Amino acid sequence: MSAPLDVGVIGATGLVGQHLLARLARHPWFRVRWVAASERSAGRLYGELPWRIEAERPAGVEALRVDTPVPGRGPQLLFSALDAATAADLEPALAAAGHTVISNASAHRLREDVPLIVPEINAGAIDLVDRQPWSGALITNPNCSTIFLTLALAPLAAFGLKAVTVTTLQALSGAGYPGVAGLDAINNVVPFIAGEEEKIERETLKILDARFAISAQATRVPVAHGHTEMVSVAFDQRVTAADVRHAWQTFAGDARSRELPSAPPAPLQVLDEDNRPQPRLDVDKGGGMTVTIGRLRPCGVLDWRFAALGHNLVRGAAGAAILNAELAVISCRDGVRVPDARAVAGASFAAAARA
């Protein structure tokens, strides 16, 4: 690409928004030129606001003045870290104003005309934007736990998935900031996360374009980052442990995903130790973009069971959104209407993507 594309981040003061800014600061294709947040932060310099993640605050955004997320303002390509309630009305309005919105919110993931994408699995779903009623586009990434589960299941789909059960052990940072109250989190497991189980079940089937039985249980545990999932699977045919391991180890994902600069060298890493994966040791594999899998063993109820782990704020949120934006760029280059080039001020988005 001859020159970086200007992008904006909405919800820039939250944990996901800050991870987006940190990752975009060193991105070869994108350049942050606009940040937006709620009325509480609007009008202030971004550098004056609290920074709450481990990565350093990018110097390039400190002098940006926080705007309100009004359709028509800011660059055409926008990353949305909005909560679902706000996103329900605002994201379609942004798309109608010509923006291409890359969304982390759950509000529109299950719309039939909205792509719900994990690029290694279903990059072709981006074609759904051609059905959208807006001059811009709305593209979503899944729930964080759904991403980790679908990446673990996608290589196994060839064996005929018949049933899946998953119990998640989800990190505190998945609740945002300030998140779970200290007295609820310390020395405790909370066996309920509102709407989480339904998201995992419905989104998994949409992404894999499948109809197998699935049952999810979601819990919150006292871990900072990293969602662990305990998964059991049943197949339509006899499958050996060697078959499963080989499927994981040779999974490279959709060819288009391998062109993307944020794609990890390997989307999956299989660990041999009996006590892995662990958030403390494995959550940052592949720069936080790799899902680690271990503890493959027979299941007494279904066929096989295993543990999977992913970084909820990186592969499960900010990194996933950036990966989807990269897919939008190369899809535009390949002739897909993503995003709509008519809305770009100055040079055409499509021309910039082809350069």
mmCIF file of C-alpha atoms in Angstrom:
data_model
loop_
_atom_site.group_PDB
_atom_site.id
_atom_site.type_symbol
_atom_site.label_atom_id
_atom_site.label_comp_id
_atom_site.label_asym_id
_atom_site.label_seq_id
_atom_site.Cartn_x
_atom_site.Cartn_y
_atom_site.Cartn_z
ATOM 1 C CA MET A 1 0.000 0.000 0.000
ATOM 2 C CA SER A 2 1.465 3.319 -1.103
ATOM 3 C CA ALA A 3 0.191 5.342 1.864
ATOM 4 C CA PRO A 4 -1.551 4.472 5.140
ATOM 5 C CA LEU A 5 -5.328 4.771 5.254
ATOM 6 C CA ASP A 6 -6.786 7.177 7.812
ATOM 7 C CA VAL A 7 -8.941 5.415 10.411
ATOM 8 C CA GLY A 8 -10.892 6.317 13.524
ATOM 9 C CA VAL A 9 -11.654 4.529 16.780
ATOM 10 C CA ILE A 10 -15.022 4.889 18.519
ATOM 11 C CA GLY A 11 -15.092 3.934 22.182
ATOM 12 C CA ALA A 12 -11.433 4.891 22.326
ATOM 13 C CA THR A 13 -11.269 5.238 26.122
ATOM 14 C CA GLY A 14 -12.283 1.652 26.987
ATOM 15 C CA LEU A 15 -10.002 -1.377 27.244
ATOM 16 C CA VAL A 16 -10.759 -2.619 23.732
ATOM 17 C CA GLY A 17 -10.438 0.898 22.306
ATOM 18 C CA GLN A 18 -7.041 1.321 23.939
ATOM 19 C CA HIS A 19 -5.837 -2.038 22.624
ATOM 20 C CA LEU A 20 -6.992 -0.946 19.175
ATOM 21 C CA LEU A 21 -4.975 2.257 19.427
ATOM 22 C CA ALA A 22 -1.883 0.436 20.695
ATOM 23 C CA ARG A 23 -1.968 -2.067 17.826
ATOM 24 C CA LEU A 24 -2.840 0.485 15.157
ATOM 25 C CA ALA A 25 0.108 2.677 16.190
ATOM 26 C CA ARG A 26 2.515 0.251 14.521
ATOM 27 C CA HIS A 27 0.233 -0.925 11.727
ATOM 28 C CA PRO A 28 1.635 -0.805 8.181
ATOM 29 C CA TRP A 29 -1.700 -0.020 6.495
ATOM 30 C CA PHE A 30 -3.663 2.172 8.929
ATOM 31 C CA ARG A 31 -3.087 5.525 10.627
ATOM 32 C CA VAL A 32 -5.314 6.779 13.478
ATOM 33 C CA ARG A 33 -6.538 10.288 12.766
ATOM 34 C CA TRP A 34 -9.714 10.481 14.855
ATOM 35 C CA VAL A 35 -10.920 9.191 18.217
ATOM 36 C CA ALA A 36 -14.416 9.372 19.650
ATOM 37 C CA ALA A 37 -16.012 8.515 22.966
ATOM 38 C CA SER A 38 -18.912 9.490 25.214
ATOM 39 C CA GLU A 39 -19.850 13.034 26.205
ATOM 40 C CA ARG A 40 -17.817 12.583 29.413
ATOM 41 C CA SER A 41 -14.580 12.548 27.427
ATOM 42 C CA ALA A 42 -15.514 14.621 24.381
ATOM 43 C CA GLY A 43 -13.540 17.816 23.927
ATOM 44 C CA ARG A 44 -10.524 16.689 25.934
ATOM 45 C CA LEU A 45 -7.124 15.793 24.535
ATOM 46 C CA TYR A 46 -6.701 12.042 24.423
ATOM 47 C CA GLY A 47 -3.401 12.313 26.276
ATOM 48 C CA GLU A 48 -5.229 13.800 29.286
ATOM 49 C CA LEU A 49 -7.411 10.722 29.753
ATOM 50 C CA PRO A 50 -6.506 7.638 31.842
ATOM 51 C CA TRP A 51 -4.548 4.890 30.070
ATOM 52 C CA ARG A 52 -5.295 1.477 31.575
ATOM 53 C CA ILE A 53 -3.523 -1.210 29.533
ATOM 54 C CA GLU A 54 -0.002 -2.623 29.724
ATOM 55 C CA ALA A 55 1.112 -1.364 26.294
ATOM 56 C CA GLU A 56 2.411 2.195 26.145
ATOM 57 C CA ARG A 57 0.057 4.939 25.018
ATOM 58 C CA PRO A 58 0.916 5.728 21.372
ATOM 59 C CA ALA A 59 2.500 9.163 21.084
ATOM 60 C CA GLY A 60 0.599 9.840 17.884
ATOM 61 C CA VAL A 61 -2.819 9.923 19.559
ATOM 62 C CA GLU A 62 -2.032 12.043 22.615
ATOM 63 C CA ALA A 63 -2.723 15.328 20.798
ATOM 64 C CA LEU A 64 -5.985 14.144 19.218
ATOM 65 C CA ARG A 65 -9.065 15.833 20.636
ATOM 66 C CA VAL A 66 -11.792 13.372 21.536
ATOM 67 C CA ASP A 67 -14.898 13.835 19.422
ATOM 68 C CA THR A 68 -18.425 12.507 19.767
ATOM 69 C CA PRO A 69 -19.353 9.650 17.397
ATOM 70 C CA VAL A 70 -21.593 11.572 15.010
ATOM 71 C CA PRO A 71 -22.257 9.936 11.602
ATOM 72 C CA GLY A 72 -20.392 11.746 8.861
ATOM 73 C CA ARG A 73 -17.515 12.838 11.082
ATOM 74 C CA GLY A 74 -14.139 11.195 11.068
ATOM 75 C CA PRO A 75 -12.545 8.949 8.438
ATOM 76 C CA GLN A 76 -14.496 6.498 6.348
ATOM 77 C CA LEU A 77 -12.994 3.430 8.051
ATOM 78 C CA LEU A 78 -14.009 3.239 11.700
ATOM 79 C CA PHE A 79 -13.288 0.694 14.426
ATOM 80 C CA SER A 80 -16.151 0.424 16.893
ATOM 81 C CA ALA A 81 -15.542 -0.608 20.503
ATOM 82 C CA LEU A 82 -19.036 0.441 21.542
ATOM 83 C CA ASP A 83 -21.252 -1.444 23.955
ATOM 84 C CA ALA A 84 -24.081 -3.352 22.320
ATOM 85 C CA ALA A 85 -26.831 -0.979 23.450
ATOM 86 C CA THR A 86 -25.144 2.065 21.897
ATOM 87 C CA ALA A 87 -24.060 0.150 18.805
ATOM 88 C CA ALA A 88 -27.607 -1.000 18.056
ATOM 89 C CA ASP A 89 -28.606 2.408 16.658
ATOM 90 C CA LEU A 90 -25.296 4.154 16.064
ATOM 91 C CA GLU A 91 -23.497 1.584 13.914
ATOM 92 C CA PRO A 92 -26.236 1.401 11.220
ATOM 93 C CA ALA A 93 -26.368 5.207 11.231
ATOM 94 C CA LEU A 94 -22.610 5.344 10.659
ATOM 95 C CA ALA A 95 -22.883 2.819 7.811
ATOM 96 C CA ALA A 96 -25.754 4.826 6.291
ATOM 97 C CA ALA A 97 -23.514 7.908 6.350
ATOM 98 C CA GLY A 98 -20.922 6.069 4.235
ATOM 99 C CA HIS A 99 -18.575 4.767 6.916
ATOM 100 C CA THR A 100 -17.238 1.239 6.902
ATOM 101 C CA VAL A 101 -17.654 0.110 10.511
ATOM 102 C CA ILE A 102 -15.564 -2.746 11.904
ATOM 103 C CA SER A 103 -17.498 -3.648 15.031
ATOM 104 C CA ASN A 104 -16.740 -5.515 18.238
ATOM 105 C CA ALA A 105 -20.332 -5.172 19.456
ATOM 106 C CA SER A 106 -22.870 -8.002 19.505
ATOM 107 C CA ALA A 107 -25.853 -5.906 18.397
ATOM 108 C CA HIS A 108 -25.814 -6.857 14.691
ATOM 109 C CA ARG A 109 -23.737 -10.053 14.527
ATOM 110 C CA LEU A 110 -26.699 -12.299 13.726
ATOM 111 C CA ARG A 111 -28.251 -10.126 11.015
ATOM 112 C CA GLU A 112 -28.419 -12.124 7.799
ATOM 113 C CA ASP A 113 -26.753 -9.326 5.828
ATOM 114 C CA VAL A 114 -23.931 -8.636 8.303
ATOM 115 C CA PRO A 115 -20.683 -10.627 8.026
ATOM 116 C CA LEU A 116 -19.581 -12.306 11.262
ATOM 117 C CA ILE A 117 -16.002 -13.116 10.407
ATOM 118 C CA VAL A 118 -13.005 -15.090 11.616
ATOM 119 C CA PRO A 119 -10.816 -14.645 8.511
ATOM 120 C CA GLU A 120 -9.066 -18.018 8.802
ATOM 121 C CA ILE A 121 -12.475 -19.734 8.729
ATOM 122 C CA ASN A 122 -15.020 -17.770 6.684
ATOM 123 C CA ALA A 123 -13.326 -14.904 4.848
ATOM 124 C CA GLY A 124 -15.871 -15.272 2.052
ATOM 125 C CA ALA A 125 -18.646 -14.092 4.366
ATOM 126 C CA ILE A 126 -17.476 -10.552 3.714
ATOM 127 C CA ASP A 127 -19.476 -10.723 0.469
ATOM 128 C CA LEU A 128 -22.610 -10.254 2.611
ATOM 129 C CA VAL A 129 -22.016 -6.499 2.596
ATOM 130 C CA ASP A 130 -23.370 -6.492 -0.963
ATOM 131 C CA ARG A 131 -26.781 -7.190 0.589
ATOM 132 C CA GLN A 132 -26.602 -4.297 3.041
ATOM 133 C CA PRO A 133 -28.884 -1.275 2.564
ATOM 134 C CA TRP A 134 -26.234 1.338 3.394
ATOM 135 C CA SER A 135 -23.755 3.268 1.261
ATOM 136 C CA GLY A 136 -21.103 2.195 3.771
ATOM 137 C CA ALA A 137 -20.719 -1.216 5.379
ATOM 138 C CA LEU A 138 -20.951 -2.993 8.744
ATOM 139 C CA ILE A 139 -18.587 -5.900 9.458
ATOM 140 C CA THR A 140 -18.456 -7.691 12.810
ATOM 141 C CA ASN A 141 -16.075 -9.935 14.696
ATOM 142 C CA PRO A 142 -17.547 -12.518 17.074
ATOM 143 C CA ASN A 143 -17.683 -12.761 20.814
ATOM 144 C CA CYS A 144 -14.181 -13.434 22.129
ATOM 145 C CA SER A 145 -14.963 -16.930 23.426
ATOM 146 C CA THR A 146 -16.647 -17.755 20.122
ATOM 147 C CA ILE A 147 -13.473 -16.891 18.212
ATOM 148 C CA PHE A 148 -11.343 -19.270 20.253
ATOM 149 C CA LEU A 149 -13.921 -22.062 20.042
ATOM 150 C CA THR A 150 -14.486 -21.759 16.293
ATOM 151 C CA LEU A 151 -10.755 -21.716 15.566
ATOM 152 C CA ALA A 152 -10.402 -24.948 17.533
ATOM 153 C CA LEU A 153 -13.432 -26.541 15.862
ATOM 154 C CA ALA A 154 -12.931 -25.438 12.245
ATOM 155 C CA PRO A 155 -10.125 -27.957 11.518
ATOM 156 C CA LEU A 156 -12.341 -30.717 12.948
ATOM 157 C CA ALA A 157 -15.386 -29.944 10.801
ATOM 158 C CA ALA A 158 -14.206 -32.398 8.126
ATOM 159 C CA PHE A 159 -14.843 -35.241 10.594
ATOM 160 C CA GLY A 160 -18.525 -34.317 10.889
ATOM 161 C CA LEU A 161 -19.137 -32.454 14.140
ATOM 162 C CA LYS A 162 -22.206 -33.894 15.834
ATOM 163 C CA ALA A 163 -22.173 -32.301 19.295
ATOM 164 C CA VAL A 164 -20.065 -29.773 21.213
ATOM 165 C CA THR A 165 -20.056 -28.761 24.860
ATOM 166 C CA VAL A 166 -17.920 -25.916 26.181
ATOM 167 C CA THR A 167 -17.366 -24.399 29.615
ATOM 168 C CA THR A 168 -15.522 -21.086 29.598
ATOM 169 C CA LEU A 169 -13.287 -19.712 32.353
ATOM 170 C CA GLN A 170 -13.248 -16.053 31.372
ATOM 171 C CA ALA A 171 -10.804 -13.387 32.523
ATOM 172 C CA LEU A 172 -11.825 -10.317 34.491
ATOM 173 C CA SER A 173 -10.733 -7.951 31.722
ATOM 174 C CA GLY A 174 -13.494 -9.392 29.566
ATOM 175 C CA ALA A 175 -15.933 -7.384 31.664
ATOM 176 C CA GLY A 176 -14.276 -4.091 30.692
ATOM 177 C CA TYR A 177 -13.248 -1.372 33.140
ATOM 178 C CA PRO A 178 -13.845 -1.233 36.091
ATOM 179 C CA GLY A 179 -15.344 -4.678 35.442
ATOM 180 C CA VAL A 180 -16.195 -7.153 38.184
ATOM 181 C CA ALA A 181 -16.302 -5.777 41.743
ATOM 182 C CA GLY A 182 -13.301 -6.872 43.788
ATOM 183 C CA LEU A 183 -15.290 -8.707 46.440
ATOM 184 C CA ASP A 184 -17.045 -10.682 43.714
ATOM 185 C CA ALA A 185 -13.835 -11.549 41.881
ATOM 186 C CA ILE A 186 -11.277 -12.413 44.552
ATOM 187 C CA ASN A 187 -11.113 -16.078 45.552
ATOM 188 C CA ASN A 188 -14.252 -16.778 43.555
ATOM 189 C CA VAL A 189 -15.812 -18.172 40.390
ATOM 190 C CA VAL A 190 -18.941 -16.444 39.074
ATOM 191 C CA PRO A 191 -21.049 -18.957 37.094
ATOM 192 C CA PHE A 192 -22.938 -16.401 35.024
ATOM 193 C CA ILE A 193 -22.088 -13.828 32.338
ATOM 194 C CA ALA A 194 -25.170 -12.205 30.886
ATOM 195 C CA GLY A 195 -25.868 -13.273 27.304
ATOM 196 C CA GLU A 196 -22.528 -15.030 26.907
ATOM 197 C CA GLU A 197 -23.725 -18.588 26.532
ATOM 198 C CA GLU A 198 -26.298 -17.644 23.916
ATOM 199 C CA LYS A 199 -23.682 -15.695 21.923
ATOM 200 C CA ILE A 200 -21.270 -18.628 21.892
ATOM 201 C CA GLU A 201 -23.915 -21.087 20.756
ATOM 202 C CA ARG A 202 -25.518 -18.959 18.036
ATOM 203 C CA GLU A 203 -22.389 -17.306 16.678
ATOM 204 C CA THR A 204 -20.457 -20.581 16.455
ATOM 205 C CA LEU A 205 -23.104 -22.112 14.224
ATOM 206 C CA LYS A 206 -23.242 -19.017 11.989
ATOM 207 C CA ILE A 207 -19.475 -18.854 11.520
ATOM 208 C CA LEU A 208 -19.082 -22.573 10.809
ATOM 209 C CA ASP A 209 -22.319 -22.672 8.794
ATOM 210 C CA ALA A 210 -23.282 -25.758 10.767
ATOM 211 C CA ARG A 211 -26.208 -27.332 12.594
ATOM 212 C CA PHE A 212 -24.614 -29.557 15.246
ATOM 213 C CA ALA A 213 -25.847 -29.583 18.850
ATOM 214 C CA ILE A 214 -23.946 -27.156 21.076
ATOM 215 C CA SER A 215 -24.164 -26.339 24.775
ATOM 216 C CA ALA A 216 -22.154 -23.562 26.445
ATOM 217 C CA GLN A 217 -21.602 -22.616 30.081
ATOM 218 C CA ALA A 218 -19.813 -19.347 30.906
ATOM 219 C CA THR A 219 -17.980 -18.461 34.108
ATOM 220 C CA ARG A 220 -15.879 -15.518 35.288
ATOM 221 C CA VAL A 221 -12.620 -16.397 37.082
ATOM 222 C CA PRO A 222 -9.938 -14.308 38.863
ATOM 223 C CA VAL A 223 -7.508 -14.139 35.915
ATOM 224 C CA ALA A 224 -6.440 -10.826 34.362
ATOM 225 C CA HIS A 225 -6.323 -11.789 30.665
ATOM 226 C CA GLY A 226 -7.125 -14.954 28.758
ATOM 227 C CA HIS A 227 -10.282 -17.014 28.370
ATOM 228 C CA THR A 228 -9.812 -20.751 28.863
ATOM 229 C CA GLU A 229 -12.353 -23.162 27.376
ATOM 230 C CA MET A 230 -12.936 -26.791 28.325
ATOM 231 C CA VAL A 231 -14.428 -28.433 25.243
ATOM 232 C CA SER A 232 -15.889 -31.869 24.447
ATOM 233 C CA VAL A 233 -16.776 -32.937 20.912
ATOM 234 C CA ALA A 234 -18.585 -35.823 19.207
ATOM 235 C CA PHE A 235 -18.164 -36.771 15.548
ATOM 236 C CA ASP A 236 -20.221 -38.570 12.934
ATOM 237 C CA GLN A 237 -17.307 -40.944 12.267
ATOM 238 C CA ARG A 238 -14.525 -42.662 14.147
ATOM 239 C CA VAL A 239 -11.694 -40.190 14.765
ATOM 240 C CA THR A 240 -8.388 -40.902 16.472
ATOM 241 C CA ALA A 241 -6.311 -38.579 18.636
ATOM 242 C CA ALA A 242 -3.717 -38.521 15.844
ATOM 243 C CA ASP A 243 -6.422 -37.384 13.410
ATOM 244 C CA VAL A 244 -7.415 -34.510 15.685
ATOM 245 C CA ARG A 245 -3.855 -33.385 16.358
ATOM 246 C CA HIS A 246 -2.958 -33.527 12.681
ATOM 247 C CA ALA A 247 -6.007 -31.427 11.781
ATOM 248 C CA TRP A 248 -5.005 -28.760 14.284
ATOM 249 C CA GLN A 249 -1.307 -28.775 13.427
ATOM 250 C CA THR A 250 -1.874 -28.444 9.678
ATOM 251 C CA PHE A 251 -4.616 -25.816 9.892
ATOM 252 C CA ALA A 252 -3.449 -22.678 8.092
ATOM 253 C CA GLY A 253 -6.788 -21.034 7.464
ATOM 254 C CA ASP A 254 -8.312 -19.434 4.404
ATOM 255 C CA ALA A 255 -5.663 -18.367 1.904
ATOM 256 C CA ARG A 256 -6.841 -14.752 2.063
ATOM 257 C CA SER A 257 -6.198 -14.628 5.801
ATOM 258 C CA ARG A 258 -2.515 -15.399 5.234
ATOM 259 C CA GLU A 259 -2.120 -12.143 3.280
ATOM 260 C CA LEU A 260 -3.080 -10.058 6.299
ATOM 261 C CA PRO A 261 -0.338 -8.343 8.326
ATOM 262 C CA SER A 262 -2.038 -9.035 11.673
ATOM 263 C CA ALA A 263 -2.485 -12.754 11.006
ATOM 264 C CA PRO A 264 -0.297 -14.883 13.296
ATOM 265 C CA PRO A 265 2.197 -17.299 11.708
ATOM 266 C CA ALA A 266 0.008 -20.116 13.045
ATOM 267 C CA PRO A 267 -3.588 -19.540 14.168
ATOM 268 C CA LEU A 268 -3.366 -22.609 16.428
ATOM 269 C CA GLN A 269 -0.578 -24.020 18.577
ATOM 270 C CA VAL A 270 -0.909 -27.488 20.111
ATOM 271 C CA LEU A 271 0.886 -27.991 23.439
ATOM 272 C CA ASP A 272 1.969 -31.404 24.730
ATOM 273 C CA GLU A 273 2.316 -30.754 28.461
ATOM 274 C CA ASP A 274 -0.451 -32.149 30.667
ATOM 275 C CA ASN A 275 -0.900 -28.817 32.468
ATOM 276 C CA ARG A 276 -1.133 -26.501 29.437
ATOM 277 C CA PRO A 277 -2.427 -24.144 28.153
ATOM 278 C CA GLN A 278 -2.321 -21.659 31.023
ATOM 279 C CA PRO A 279 -3.151 -17.939 30.808
ATOM 280 C CA ARG A 280 0.010 -16.916 32.644
ATOM 281 C CA LEU A 281 2.253 -18.861 30.270
ATOM 282 C CA ASP A 282 0.433 -18.956 26.960
ATOM 283 C CA VAL A 283 -1.952 -16.040 26.506
ATOM 284 C CA ASP A 284 0.526 -13.965 24.473
ATOM 285 C CA LYS A 285 1.411 -16.640 21.914
ATOM 286 C CA GLY A 286 1.640 -15.191 18.426
ATOM 287 C CA GLY A 287 1.502 -11.676 19.854
ATOM 288 C CA GLY A 288 -1.823 -12.561 21.478
ATOM 289 C CA MET A 289 -3.302 -13.701 18.143
ATOM 290 C CA THR A 290 -2.686 -17.469 18.434
ATOM 291 C CA VAL A 291 -5.120 -19.839 20.155
ATOM 292 C CA THR A 292 -3.340 -22.533 22.172
ATOM 293 C CA ILE A 293 -4.788 -26.012 22.592
ATOM 294 C CA GLY A 294 -3.866 -28.865 24.908
ATOM 295 C CA ARG A 295 -5.066 -31.728 27.097
ATOM 296 C CA LEU A 296 -6.526 -33.752 24.224
ATOM 297 C CA ARG A 297 -7.940 -36.938 25.730
ATOM 298 C CA PRO A 298 -10.924 -39.287 25.396
ATOM 299 C CA CYS A 299 -14.275 -38.091 26.705
ATOM 300 C CA GLY A 300 -16.499 -40.501 28.613
ATOM 301 C CA VAL A 301 -19.685 -38.886 27.285
ATOM 302 C CA LEU A 302 -18.756 -37.592 23.821
ATOM 303 C CA ASP A 303 -15.656 -38.602 21.822
ATOM 304 C CA TRP A 304 -12.780 -36.246 22.665
ATOM 305 C CA ARG A 305 -12.140 -33.363 25.049
ATOM 306 C CA PHE A 306 -9.514 -30.638 25.182
ATOM 307 C CA ALA A 307 -8.633 -27.188 26.555
ATOM 308 C CA ALA A 308 -8.257 -24.029 24.443
ATOM 309 C CA LEU A 309 -7.012 -20.562 25.402
ATOM 310 C CA GLY A 310 -7.058 -17.162 23.732
ATOM 311 C CA HIS A 311 -6.316 -13.536 24.649
ATOM 312 C CA ASN A 312 -9.721 -11.943 25.079
ATOM 313 C CA LEU A 313 -8.611 -8.345 24.392
ATOM 314 C CA VAL A 314 -6.319 -9.159 21.459
ATOM 315 C CA ARG A 315 -7.439 -12.165 19.382
ATOM 316 C CA GLY A 316 -10.857 -11.870 20.982
ATOM 317 C CA ALA A 317 -11.407 -8.155 20.300
ATOM 318 C CA ALA A 318 -8.933 -5.523 19.058
ATOM 319 C CA GLY A 319 -6.747 -7.848 17.023
ATOM 320 C CA ALA A 320 -9.792 -9.560 15.540
ATOM 321 C CA ALA A 321 -11.246 -6.228 14.416
ATOM 322 C CA ILE A 322 -7.991 -5.144 12.791
ATOM 323 C CA LEU A 323 -7.741 -8.497 11.018
ATOM 324 C CA ASN A 324 -11.260 -7.982 9.654
ATOM 325 C CA ALA A 325 -10.380 -4.469 8.472
ATOM 326 C CA GLU A 326 -7.362 -5.868 6.645
ATOM 327 C CA LEU A 327 -9.619 -8.441 5.009
ATOM 328 C CA ALA A 328 -11.924 -5.616 3.914
ATOM 329 C CA VAL A 329 -9.002 -3.865 2.249
ATOM 330 C CA ILE A 330 -7.799 -6.856 0.245
ATOM 331 C CA SER A 331 -11.386 -7.816 -0.620
ATOM 332 C CA CYS A 332 -11.909 -4.330 -2.005
ATOM 333 C CA ARG A 333 -8.771 -4.786 -4.066
ATOM 334 C CA ASP A 334 -10.202 -8.062 -5.385
ATOM 335 C CA GLY A 335 -13.381 -6.346 -6.569
ATOM 336 C CA VAL A 336 -15.726 -6.893 -3.618
ATOM 337 C CA ARG A 337 -17.708 -3.814 -2.536
ATOM 338 C CA VAL A 338 -15.898 -3.489 0.789
ATOM 339 C CA PRO A 339 -15.848 -0.728 1.670
ATOM 340 C CA ASP A 340 -17.820 1.475 -0.725
ATOM 341 C CA ALA A 341 -15.221 3.605 -2.486
ATOM 342 C CA ARG A 342 -17.717 6.409 -3.168
ATOM 343 C CA ALA A 343 -17.572 7.681 0.389
ATOM 344 C CA VAL A 344 -13.849 8.347 0.626
ATOM 345 C CA ALA A 345 -12.753 11.957 0.842
ATOM 346 C CA GLY A 346 -9.744 12.642 -1.331
ATOM 347 C CA ALA A 347 -8.430 9.452 -2.951
ATOM 348 C CA SER A 348 -10.626 6.405 -3.436
ATOM 349 C CA PHE A 349 -10.354 3.737 -0.737
ATOM 350 C CA ALA A 350 -10.366 1.116 -3.461
ATOM 351 C CA ALA A 351 -7.556 2.850 -5.337
ATOM 352 C CA ALA A 352 -5.520 3.095 -2.125
ATOM 353 C CA ALA A 353 -6.086 -0.589 -1.437
ATOM 354 C CA ARG A 354 -4.946 -1.546 -4.941
ATOM 355 C CA ALA A 355 -1.797 0.579 -4.754
#
